[in-house]
Coordinates of C-alpha atoms in Angstrom, one line a residue:
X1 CA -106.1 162.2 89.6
X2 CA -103.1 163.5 91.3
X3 CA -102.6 164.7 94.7
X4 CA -105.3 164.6 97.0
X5 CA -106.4 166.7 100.4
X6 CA -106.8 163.5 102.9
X7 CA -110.1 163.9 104.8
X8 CA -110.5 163.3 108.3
X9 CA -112.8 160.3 107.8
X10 CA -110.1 158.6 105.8
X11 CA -106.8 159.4 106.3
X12 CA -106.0 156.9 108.3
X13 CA -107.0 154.0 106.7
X14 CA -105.3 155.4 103.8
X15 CA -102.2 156.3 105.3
X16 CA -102.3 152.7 106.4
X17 CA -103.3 151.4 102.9
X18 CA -99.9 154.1 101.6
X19 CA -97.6 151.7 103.2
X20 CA -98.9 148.4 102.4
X21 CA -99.1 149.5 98.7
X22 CA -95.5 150.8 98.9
X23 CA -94.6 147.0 99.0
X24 CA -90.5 146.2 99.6
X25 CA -89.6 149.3 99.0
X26 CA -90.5 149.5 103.1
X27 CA -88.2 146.8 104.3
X28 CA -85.1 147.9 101.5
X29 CA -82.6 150.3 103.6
X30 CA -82.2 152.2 100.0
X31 CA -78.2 151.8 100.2
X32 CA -77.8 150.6 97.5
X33 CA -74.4 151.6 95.3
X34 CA -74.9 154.9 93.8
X35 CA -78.4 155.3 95.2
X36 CA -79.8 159.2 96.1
X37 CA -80.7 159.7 99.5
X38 CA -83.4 161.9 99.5
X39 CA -85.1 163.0 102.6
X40 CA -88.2 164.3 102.7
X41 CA -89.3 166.5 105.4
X42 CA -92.6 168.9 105.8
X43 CA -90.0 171.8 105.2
X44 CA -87.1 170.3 103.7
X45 CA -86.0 168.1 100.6
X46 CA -82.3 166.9 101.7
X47 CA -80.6 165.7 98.5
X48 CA -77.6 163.3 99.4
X49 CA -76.1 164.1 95.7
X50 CA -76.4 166.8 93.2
X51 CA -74.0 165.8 90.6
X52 CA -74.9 162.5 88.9
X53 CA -73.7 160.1 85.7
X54 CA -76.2 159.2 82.9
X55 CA -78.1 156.0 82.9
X56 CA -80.5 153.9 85.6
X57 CA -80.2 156.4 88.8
X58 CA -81.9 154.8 91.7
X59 CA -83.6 157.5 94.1
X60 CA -83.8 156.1 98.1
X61 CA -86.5 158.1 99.5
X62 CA -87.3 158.4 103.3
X63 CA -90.6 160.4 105.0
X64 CA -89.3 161.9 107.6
X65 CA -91.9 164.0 107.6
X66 CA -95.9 164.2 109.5
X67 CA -97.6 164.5 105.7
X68 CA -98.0 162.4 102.9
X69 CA -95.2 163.2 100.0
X70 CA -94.3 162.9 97.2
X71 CA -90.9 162.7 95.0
X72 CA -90.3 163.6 91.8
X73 CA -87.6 164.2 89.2
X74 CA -88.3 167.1 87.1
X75 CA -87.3 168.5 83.6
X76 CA -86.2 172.4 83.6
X77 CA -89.9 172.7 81.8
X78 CA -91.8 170.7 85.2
X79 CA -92.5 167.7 82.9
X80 CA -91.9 164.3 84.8
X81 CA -88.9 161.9 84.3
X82 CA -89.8 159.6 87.4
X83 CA -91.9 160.2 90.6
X84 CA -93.3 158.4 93.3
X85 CA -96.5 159.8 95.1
X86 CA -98.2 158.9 98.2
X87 CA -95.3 158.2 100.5
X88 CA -97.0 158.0 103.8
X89 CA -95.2 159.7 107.3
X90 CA -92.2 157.2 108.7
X91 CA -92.2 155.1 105.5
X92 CA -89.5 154.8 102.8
X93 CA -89.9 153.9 98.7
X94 CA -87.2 153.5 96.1
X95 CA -87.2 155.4 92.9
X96 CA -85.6 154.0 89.7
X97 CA -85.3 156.4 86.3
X98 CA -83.3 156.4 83.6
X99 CA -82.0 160.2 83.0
X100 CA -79.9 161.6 80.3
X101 CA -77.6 164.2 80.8
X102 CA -78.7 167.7 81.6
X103 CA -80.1 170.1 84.5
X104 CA -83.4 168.5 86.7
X105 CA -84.8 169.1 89.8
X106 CA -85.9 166.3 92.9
X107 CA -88.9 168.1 94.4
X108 CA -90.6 166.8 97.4
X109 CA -93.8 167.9 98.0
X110 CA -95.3 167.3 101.3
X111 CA -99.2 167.0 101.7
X112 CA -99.0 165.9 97.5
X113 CA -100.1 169.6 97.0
X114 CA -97.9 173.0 95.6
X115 CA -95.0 173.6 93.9
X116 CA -92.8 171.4 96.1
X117 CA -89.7 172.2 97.4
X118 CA -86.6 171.5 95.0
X119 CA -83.5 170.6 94.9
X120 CA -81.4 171.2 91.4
X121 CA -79.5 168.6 90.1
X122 CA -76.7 168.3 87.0
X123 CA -76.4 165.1 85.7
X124 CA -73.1 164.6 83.1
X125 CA -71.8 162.0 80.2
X126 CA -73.5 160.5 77.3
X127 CA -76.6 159.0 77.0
X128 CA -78.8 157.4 79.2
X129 CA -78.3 153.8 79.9
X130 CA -78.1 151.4 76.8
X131 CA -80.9 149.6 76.1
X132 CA -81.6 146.3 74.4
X133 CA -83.9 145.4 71.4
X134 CA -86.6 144.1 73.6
X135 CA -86.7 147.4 75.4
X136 CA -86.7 149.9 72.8
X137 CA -89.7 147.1 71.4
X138 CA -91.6 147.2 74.7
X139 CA -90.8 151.0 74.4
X140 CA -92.6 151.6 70.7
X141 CA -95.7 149.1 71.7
X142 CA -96.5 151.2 74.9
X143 CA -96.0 154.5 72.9
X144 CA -98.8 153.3 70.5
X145 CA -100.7 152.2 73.2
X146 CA -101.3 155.1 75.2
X147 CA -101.6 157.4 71.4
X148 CA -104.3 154.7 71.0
X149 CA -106.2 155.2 74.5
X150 CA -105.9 159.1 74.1
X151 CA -107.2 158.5 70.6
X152 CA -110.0 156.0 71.0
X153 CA -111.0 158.5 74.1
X154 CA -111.7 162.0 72.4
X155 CA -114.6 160.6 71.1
X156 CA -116.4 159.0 73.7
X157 CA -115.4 162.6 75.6
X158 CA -117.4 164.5 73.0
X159 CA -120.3 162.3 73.4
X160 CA -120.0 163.3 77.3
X161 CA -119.3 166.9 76.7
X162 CA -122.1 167.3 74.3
X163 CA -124.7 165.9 76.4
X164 CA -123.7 168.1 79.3
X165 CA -123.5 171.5 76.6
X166 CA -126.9 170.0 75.7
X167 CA -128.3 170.0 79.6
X168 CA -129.6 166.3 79.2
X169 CA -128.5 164.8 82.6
X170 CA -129.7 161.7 81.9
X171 CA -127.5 161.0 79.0
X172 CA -124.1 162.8 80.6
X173 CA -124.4 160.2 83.4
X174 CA -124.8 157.2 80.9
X175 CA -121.5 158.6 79.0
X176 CA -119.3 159.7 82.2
X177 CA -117.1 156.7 83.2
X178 CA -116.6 155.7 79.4
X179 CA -115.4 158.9 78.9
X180 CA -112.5 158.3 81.3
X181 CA -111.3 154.6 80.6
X182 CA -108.8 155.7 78.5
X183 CA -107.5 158.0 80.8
X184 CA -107.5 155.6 83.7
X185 CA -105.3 153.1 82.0
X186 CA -102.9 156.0 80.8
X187 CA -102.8 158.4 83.7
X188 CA -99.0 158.5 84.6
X189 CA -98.3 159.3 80.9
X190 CA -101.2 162.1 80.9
X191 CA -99.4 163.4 84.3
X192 CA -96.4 163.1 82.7
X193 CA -96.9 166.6 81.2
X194 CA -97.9 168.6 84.8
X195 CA -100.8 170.8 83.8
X196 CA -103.2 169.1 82.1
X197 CA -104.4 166.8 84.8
X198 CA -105.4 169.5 87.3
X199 CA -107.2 171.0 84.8
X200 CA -109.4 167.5 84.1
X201 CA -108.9 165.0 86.6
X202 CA -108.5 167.2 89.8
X203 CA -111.2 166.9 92.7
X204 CA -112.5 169.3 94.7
X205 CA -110.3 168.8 97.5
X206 CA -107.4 168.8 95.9
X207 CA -107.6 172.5 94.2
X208 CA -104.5 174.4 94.7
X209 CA -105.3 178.1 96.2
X210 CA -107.3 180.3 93.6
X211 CA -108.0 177.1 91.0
X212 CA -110.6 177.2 89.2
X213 CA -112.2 173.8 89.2
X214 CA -112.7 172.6 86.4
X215 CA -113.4 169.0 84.3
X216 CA -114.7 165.8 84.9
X217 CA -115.0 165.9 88.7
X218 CA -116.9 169.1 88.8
X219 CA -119.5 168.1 86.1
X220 CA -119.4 164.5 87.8
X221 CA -120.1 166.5 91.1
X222 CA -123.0 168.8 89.3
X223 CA -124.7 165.5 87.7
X224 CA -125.2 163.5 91.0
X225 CA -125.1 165.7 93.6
X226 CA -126.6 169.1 92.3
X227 CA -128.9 167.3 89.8
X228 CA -128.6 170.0 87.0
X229 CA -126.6 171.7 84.7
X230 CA -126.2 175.6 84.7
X231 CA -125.1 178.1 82.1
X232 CA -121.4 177.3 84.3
X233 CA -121.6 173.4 84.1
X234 CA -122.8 173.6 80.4
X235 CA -119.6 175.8 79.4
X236 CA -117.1 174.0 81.1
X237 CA -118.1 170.6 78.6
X238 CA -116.4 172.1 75.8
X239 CA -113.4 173.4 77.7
X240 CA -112.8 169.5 79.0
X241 CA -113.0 168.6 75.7
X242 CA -110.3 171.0 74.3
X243 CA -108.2 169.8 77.5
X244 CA -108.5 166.5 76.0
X245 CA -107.7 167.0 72.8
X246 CA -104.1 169.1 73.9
X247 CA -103.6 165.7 76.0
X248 CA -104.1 163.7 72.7
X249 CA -102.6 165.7 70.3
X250 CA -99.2 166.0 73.1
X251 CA -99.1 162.2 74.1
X252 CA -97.2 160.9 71.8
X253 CA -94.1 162.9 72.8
X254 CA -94.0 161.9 76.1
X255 CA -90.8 160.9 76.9
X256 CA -91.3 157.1 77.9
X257 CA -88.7 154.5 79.1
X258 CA -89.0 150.8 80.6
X259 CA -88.7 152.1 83.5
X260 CA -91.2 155.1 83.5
X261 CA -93.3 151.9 82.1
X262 CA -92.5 150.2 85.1
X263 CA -92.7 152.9 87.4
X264 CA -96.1 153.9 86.2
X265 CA -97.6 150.4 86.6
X266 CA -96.7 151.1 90.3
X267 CA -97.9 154.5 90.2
X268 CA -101.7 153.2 88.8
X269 CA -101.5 150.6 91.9
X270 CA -101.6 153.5 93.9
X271 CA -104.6 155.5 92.6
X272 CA -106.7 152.6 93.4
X273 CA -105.3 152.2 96.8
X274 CA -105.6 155.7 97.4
X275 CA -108.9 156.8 95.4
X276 CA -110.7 154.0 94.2
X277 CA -110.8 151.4 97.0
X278 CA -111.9 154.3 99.2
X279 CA -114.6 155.5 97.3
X280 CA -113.3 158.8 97.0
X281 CA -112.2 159.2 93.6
X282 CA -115.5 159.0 92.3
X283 CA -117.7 159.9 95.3
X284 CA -120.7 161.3 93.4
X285 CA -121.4 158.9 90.2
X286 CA -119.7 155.7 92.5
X287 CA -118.5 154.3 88.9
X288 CA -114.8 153.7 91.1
X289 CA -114.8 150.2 90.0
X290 CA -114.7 151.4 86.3
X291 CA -111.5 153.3 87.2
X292 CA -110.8 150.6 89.2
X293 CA -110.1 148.7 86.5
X294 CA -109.4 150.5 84.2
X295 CA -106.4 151.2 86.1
X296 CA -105.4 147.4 86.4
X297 CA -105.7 147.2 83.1
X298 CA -103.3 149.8 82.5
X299 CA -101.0 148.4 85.0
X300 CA -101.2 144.9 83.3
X301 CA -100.5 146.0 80.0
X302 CA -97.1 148.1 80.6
X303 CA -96.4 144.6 82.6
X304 CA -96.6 142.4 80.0
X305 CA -94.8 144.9 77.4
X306 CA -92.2 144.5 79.7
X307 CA -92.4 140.9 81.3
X308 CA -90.3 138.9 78.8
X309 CA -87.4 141.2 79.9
X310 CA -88.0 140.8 84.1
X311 CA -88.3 137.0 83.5
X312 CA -85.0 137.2 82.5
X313 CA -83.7 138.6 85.4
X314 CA -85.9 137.5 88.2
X315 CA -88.1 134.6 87.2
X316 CA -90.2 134.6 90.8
X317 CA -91.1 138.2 90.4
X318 CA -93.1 137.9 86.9
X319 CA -94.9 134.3 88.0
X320 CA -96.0 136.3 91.1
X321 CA -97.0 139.2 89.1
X322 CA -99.1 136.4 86.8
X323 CA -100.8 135.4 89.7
X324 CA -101.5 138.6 91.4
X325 CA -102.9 140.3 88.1
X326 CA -105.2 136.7 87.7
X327 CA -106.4 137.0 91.4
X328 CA -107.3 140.9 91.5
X329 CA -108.7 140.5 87.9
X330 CA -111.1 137.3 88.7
X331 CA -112.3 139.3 91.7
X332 CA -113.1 142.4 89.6
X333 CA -115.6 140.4 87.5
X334 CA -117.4 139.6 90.3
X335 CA -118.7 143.4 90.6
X336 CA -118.7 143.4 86.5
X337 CA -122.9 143.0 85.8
X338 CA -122.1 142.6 82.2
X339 CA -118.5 141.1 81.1
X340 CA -118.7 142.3 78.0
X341 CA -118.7 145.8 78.4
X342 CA -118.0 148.3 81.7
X343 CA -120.4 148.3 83.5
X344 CA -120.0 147.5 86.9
X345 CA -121.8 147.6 90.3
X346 CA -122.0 150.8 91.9
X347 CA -119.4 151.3 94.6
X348 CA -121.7 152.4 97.3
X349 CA -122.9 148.7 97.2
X350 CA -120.2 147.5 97.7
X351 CA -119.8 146.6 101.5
X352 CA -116.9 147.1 104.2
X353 CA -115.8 143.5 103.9
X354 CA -116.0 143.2 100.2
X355 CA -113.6 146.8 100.2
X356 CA -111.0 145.4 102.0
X357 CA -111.0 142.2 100.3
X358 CA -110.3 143.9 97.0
X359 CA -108.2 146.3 99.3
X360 CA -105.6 143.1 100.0
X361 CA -105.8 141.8 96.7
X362 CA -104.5 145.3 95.4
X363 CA -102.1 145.2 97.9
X364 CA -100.9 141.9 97.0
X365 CA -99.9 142.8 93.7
X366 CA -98.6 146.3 94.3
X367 CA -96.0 144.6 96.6
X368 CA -94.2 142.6 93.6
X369 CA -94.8 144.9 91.2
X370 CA -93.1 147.9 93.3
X371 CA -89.9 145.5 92.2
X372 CA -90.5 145.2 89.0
X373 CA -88.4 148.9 87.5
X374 CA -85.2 147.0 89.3
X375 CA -86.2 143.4 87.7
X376 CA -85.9 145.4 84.5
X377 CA -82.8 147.6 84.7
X378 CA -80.4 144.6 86.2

């Protein structure tokens, strides 16, 4: 799920939650050498630089804005090099992508919603920065990876889609959150490509004027809340499905770096800070704590592809990451009823005190591992 329409109820908490996840990026005053200041303002996107070399370019972002933003670096087509969402009013996050030469855009996009407002940018010389053996390894490893999520998903999505086609509530509930595991641990990759998440993975709140809702959210929405399945609900199963199936016949060419890796690790970090610890990704069914998850898991496993590379370079950061994985993990199981499979407790049992307890521990790892894209690239 991408952007999101803050609610009264919650905003701030999870404005608050925004800059605890953004980590060190806070305290860094983003001048470093070479870095892009980019400015982002409720009607504005001030680039610092619009010419740029080839390689690691390191974006310095500041909200100077009264909305959550977010950055992103854009191909001429809208798919994503590198972004950053959910950079809460007065805070700052840094932005590391590796970017060959050609013609982008930085778009800022305040309130996480619309088109954004852009910026072009050229950047000029060879190819992006060299890479050694151990990255372009980590590189092919995630690549199969996510083909292998998008793969092992379809199926599981036809068993949901066909029970909904079929009207039979009962077993469309039972097949929901399986159907989206995959997806969870893969998101930034699937978002990667700009139009098929808001076609499966947007909520209501978050519909862009005169979008038609459609995928897992509205059937999700038509199972709990409405308790039955119309001649609408029933058509849109196989259109989620075919939705699907363009994800996984299009995810293998992705373009995928160590830092996109990296950067995406982050960027998973964030959904549960900003949807799943809130309850309001999944605020019919209340299966959050299987995207919960599955979103650590996601974030785990681009760490590890990566982790004998950042050990190199900063030793502290990957033993912290080991711990902070191991303590958000361990505290996970406790709302796992059966540890061999997904099922978990259902969020609305889960109390104030128990939310912010996983709240902190999500925000004890997303503070190292906002550092780990710069661990990589030094």
């Amino acid at each position: 799920m991408r952007a999101v329409r803050l609610s009264v109820v919650t905003a701030a908490a999870t404005v608050a939650a925004l800059t605890a996840v953004t980590g060190c990026a806070e305290k860094s005053d983003g001048k470093g050498e070479g870095a892009v200041q980019v400015v982002a303002k409720d009607d504005a996107c001030d680039v610092s630089k619009t010419k740029l070399p080839a390689g690691h370019v390191e974006l310095a972002v500041e909200n100077k804005g009264s909305k959550v933003t977010e950055v992103y670096v854009l191909f001429p087509d809208d798919r994503i090099v590198a972004e950053r969402e959910n950079i809460g009013p007065g805070t700052k996050a840094t932005i590391t992508a590796e970017i060959k030469a050609g013609s982008y855009e930085i778009a800022c996009k305040p309130g996480m919603k619309g088109h954004g407002i852009r910026q072009k940018i050229e950047v000029s010389g060879g190819k992006a920065a060299k890479r050694s053996p151990e990255m372009d390894t980590a590189v092919a490893a995630y690549r199969t990876y996510v083909q292998a999520q998008a793969d092992e998903t379809l199926p599981k999505v036809k068993v949901f889609t066909d029970a909904v086609a079929a009207g039979d509530i009962e077993a469309a509930k039972k097949a929901y959150a399986d159907s989206r595991i995959g997806w969870e641990r893969t998101e930034p990759v699937a978002e990667s490509f700009g139009d098929i998440d808001p076609k499966v993975d947007v909520r209501e709140d978050g519909l862009e004027d005169g979008q038609k809702w459609t995928g897992w959210h509205r059937l999700e929405k038509a199972l709990w809340q409405d308790k039955k399945l119309g001649t609408e609900e029933k058509a849109l199963a196989p259109t989620l499905y075919k939705d699907l199936l363009d994800w996984q016949k299009r995810v293998g060419t992705a373009e995928i770096t160590p830092t996109s890796m990296a950067n995406g690790a982050k960027e998973l970090l964030d959904e549960v800070a900003t949807g799943k610890v809130t309850g309001e990704e999944e605020r019919y069914s209340h299966t959050d704590l299987v995207d919960f998850k599955a979103n650590v898991e996601g974030a785990e496993k681009s760490y590890q592809l990566l982790k004998a590379i950042a050990t190199k370079n900063d030793a502290a950061l990957t033993a912290s990451l080991d711990k902070q994985f191991a303590a958000l993990n361990t505290l996970l199981d406790k709302y796992r009823t059966d540890k061999s499979s997904y099922v978990f407790t259902s969020y609305e049992k889960v109390g104030k005190a128990d939310r912010k307890e996983l709240s902190d521990a999500v925000n004890a790892l997303a503070e190292p591992l906002s550092r780990l894209a710069a661990a990589v690239t030094k």
